Coordinates of C-alpha atoms in Angstrom, one line a residue:
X1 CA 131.1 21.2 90.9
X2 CA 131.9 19.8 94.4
X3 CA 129.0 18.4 94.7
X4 CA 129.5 16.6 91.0
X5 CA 132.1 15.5 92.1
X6 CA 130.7 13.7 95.7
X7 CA 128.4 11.5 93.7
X8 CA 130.1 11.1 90.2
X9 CA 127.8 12.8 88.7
X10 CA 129.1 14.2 85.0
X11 CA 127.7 17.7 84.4
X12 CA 127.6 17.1 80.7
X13 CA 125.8 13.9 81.4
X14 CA 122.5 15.5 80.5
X15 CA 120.7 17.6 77.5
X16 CA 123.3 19.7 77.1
X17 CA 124.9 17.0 74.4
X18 CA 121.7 17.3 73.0
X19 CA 122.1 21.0 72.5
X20 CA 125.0 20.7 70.3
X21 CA 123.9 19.5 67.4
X22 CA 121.0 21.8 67.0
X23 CA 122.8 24.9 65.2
X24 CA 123.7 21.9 62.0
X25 CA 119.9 20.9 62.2
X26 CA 118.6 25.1 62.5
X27 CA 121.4 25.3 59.4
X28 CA 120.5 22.3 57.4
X29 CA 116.8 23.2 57.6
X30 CA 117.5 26.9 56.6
X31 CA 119.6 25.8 54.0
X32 CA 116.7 23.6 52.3
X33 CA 114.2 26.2 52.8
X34 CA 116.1 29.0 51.3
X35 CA 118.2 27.5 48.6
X36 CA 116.8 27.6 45.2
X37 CA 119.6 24.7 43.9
X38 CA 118.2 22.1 46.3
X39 CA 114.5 22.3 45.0
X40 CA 114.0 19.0 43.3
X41 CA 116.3 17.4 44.4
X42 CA 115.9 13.3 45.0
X43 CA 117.7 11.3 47.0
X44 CA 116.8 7.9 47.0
X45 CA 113.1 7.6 47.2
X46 CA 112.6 11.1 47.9
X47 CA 111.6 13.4 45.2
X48 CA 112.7 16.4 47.1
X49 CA 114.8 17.0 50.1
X50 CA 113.5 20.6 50.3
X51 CA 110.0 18.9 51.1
X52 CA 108.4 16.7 53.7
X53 CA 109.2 12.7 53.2
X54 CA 105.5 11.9 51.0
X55 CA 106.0 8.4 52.7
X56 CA 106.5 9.3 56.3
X57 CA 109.6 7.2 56.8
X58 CA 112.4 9.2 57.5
X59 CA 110.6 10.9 60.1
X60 CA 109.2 7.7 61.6
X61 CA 112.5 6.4 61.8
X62 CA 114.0 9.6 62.9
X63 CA 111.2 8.7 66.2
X64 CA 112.1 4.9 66.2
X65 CA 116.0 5.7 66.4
X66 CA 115.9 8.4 69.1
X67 CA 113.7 6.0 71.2
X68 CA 116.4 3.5 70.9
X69 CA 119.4 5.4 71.6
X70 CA 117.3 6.9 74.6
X71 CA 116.8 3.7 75.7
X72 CA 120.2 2.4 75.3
X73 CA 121.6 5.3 77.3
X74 CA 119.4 4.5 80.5
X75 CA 120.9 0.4 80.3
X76 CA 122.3 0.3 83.9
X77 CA 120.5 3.5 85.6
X78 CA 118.1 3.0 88.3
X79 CA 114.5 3.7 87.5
X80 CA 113.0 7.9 87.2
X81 CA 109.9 8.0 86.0
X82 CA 111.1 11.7 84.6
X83 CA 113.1 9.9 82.0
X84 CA 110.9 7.0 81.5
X85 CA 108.6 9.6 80.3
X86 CA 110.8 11.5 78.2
X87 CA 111.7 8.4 76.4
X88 CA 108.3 8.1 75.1
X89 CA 107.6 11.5 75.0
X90 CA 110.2 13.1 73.2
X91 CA 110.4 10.8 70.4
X92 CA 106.6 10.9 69.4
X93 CA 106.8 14.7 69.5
X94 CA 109.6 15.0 67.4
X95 CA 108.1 12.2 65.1
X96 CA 105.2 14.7 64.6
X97 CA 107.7 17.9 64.2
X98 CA 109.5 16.1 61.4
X99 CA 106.3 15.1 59.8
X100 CA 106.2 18.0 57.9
X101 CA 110.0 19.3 57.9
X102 CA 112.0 19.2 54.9
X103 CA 113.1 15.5 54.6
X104 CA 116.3 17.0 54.1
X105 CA 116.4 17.9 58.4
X106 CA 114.9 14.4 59.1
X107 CA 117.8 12.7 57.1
X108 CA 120.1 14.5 59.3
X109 CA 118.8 13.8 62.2
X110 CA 118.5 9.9 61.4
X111 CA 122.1 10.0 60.2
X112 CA 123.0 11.7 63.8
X113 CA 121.0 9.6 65.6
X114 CA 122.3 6.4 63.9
X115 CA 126.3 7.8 64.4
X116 CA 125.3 8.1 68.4
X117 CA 123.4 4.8 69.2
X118 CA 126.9 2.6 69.3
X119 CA 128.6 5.5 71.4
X120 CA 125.7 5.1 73.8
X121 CA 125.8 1.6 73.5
X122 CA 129.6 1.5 74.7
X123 CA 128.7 4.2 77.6
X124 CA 125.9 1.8 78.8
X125 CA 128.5 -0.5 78.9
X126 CA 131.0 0.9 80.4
X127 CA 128.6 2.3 83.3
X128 CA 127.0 -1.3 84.0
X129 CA 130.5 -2.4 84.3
X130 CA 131.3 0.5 86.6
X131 CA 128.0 0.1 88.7
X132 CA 128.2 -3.9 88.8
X133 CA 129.9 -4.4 92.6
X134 CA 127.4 -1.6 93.9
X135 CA 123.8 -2.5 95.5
X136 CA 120.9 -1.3 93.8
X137 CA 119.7 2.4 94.6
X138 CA 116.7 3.4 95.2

């Protein structure tokens, strides 16, 4: 923790966010798999929310969306190609996870990813605000 605090680094700064809404997305998928009173059930243009998305588009914009709010929460960072990576990588892989999920657990994870893009919007602000006076590092 001292050493968090030298540098201003926050420990919850990195996946460990990202950990906590996985028991609602393990729950929401276990809850379309195994209950009998969400078969068939539409939502908008999807015949089922039990089933995979017959168009692709919730998962594909379940990819588009984390890409953007991965990229919005590295404005005002310095360059690591680790994370540069990971911004392509991770949403392409979990594009092709969700191509065959229920479209019920892609939903979800759109919705989430859509409540956290302005909060990492107004983070990115507030750390290129923060970081404007310092020189570059690197």
């Amino acid at each position: 923790m001292k050493l968090y605090r030298e540098h201003g680094v926050n420990p919850l700064g990195g996946c460990i966010p990202m950990l906590i809404p996985m028991p609602v997305l393990f729950a929401v998928w276990f809850v379309l798999a195994n209950t009998i009173e969400f078969r068939g059930v539409p939502f908008l243009w999807l015949p089922d929310l039990a089933r995979a998305d017959p168009f692709y588009i919730v998962p594909i914009a379940s990819g588009v969306l984390m890409y953007l709010v991965t990229k919005v929460g590295q404005m005002g960072m310095p360059p690591n190609p680790q994370t540069t990576m990971m911004l392509y990588m991770m949403p392409i892989m979990f594009t092709f996870f969700f191509l065959n999920l229920a479209a019920g657990v892609s939903l979800y994870y759109a919705a989430q990813n859509i409540a956290s893009l302005p909060q990492q919007w107004i983070v990115a602000k507030q750390r290129m605000r923060r970081t404007a006076g310092r020189p570059p590092t690197g």
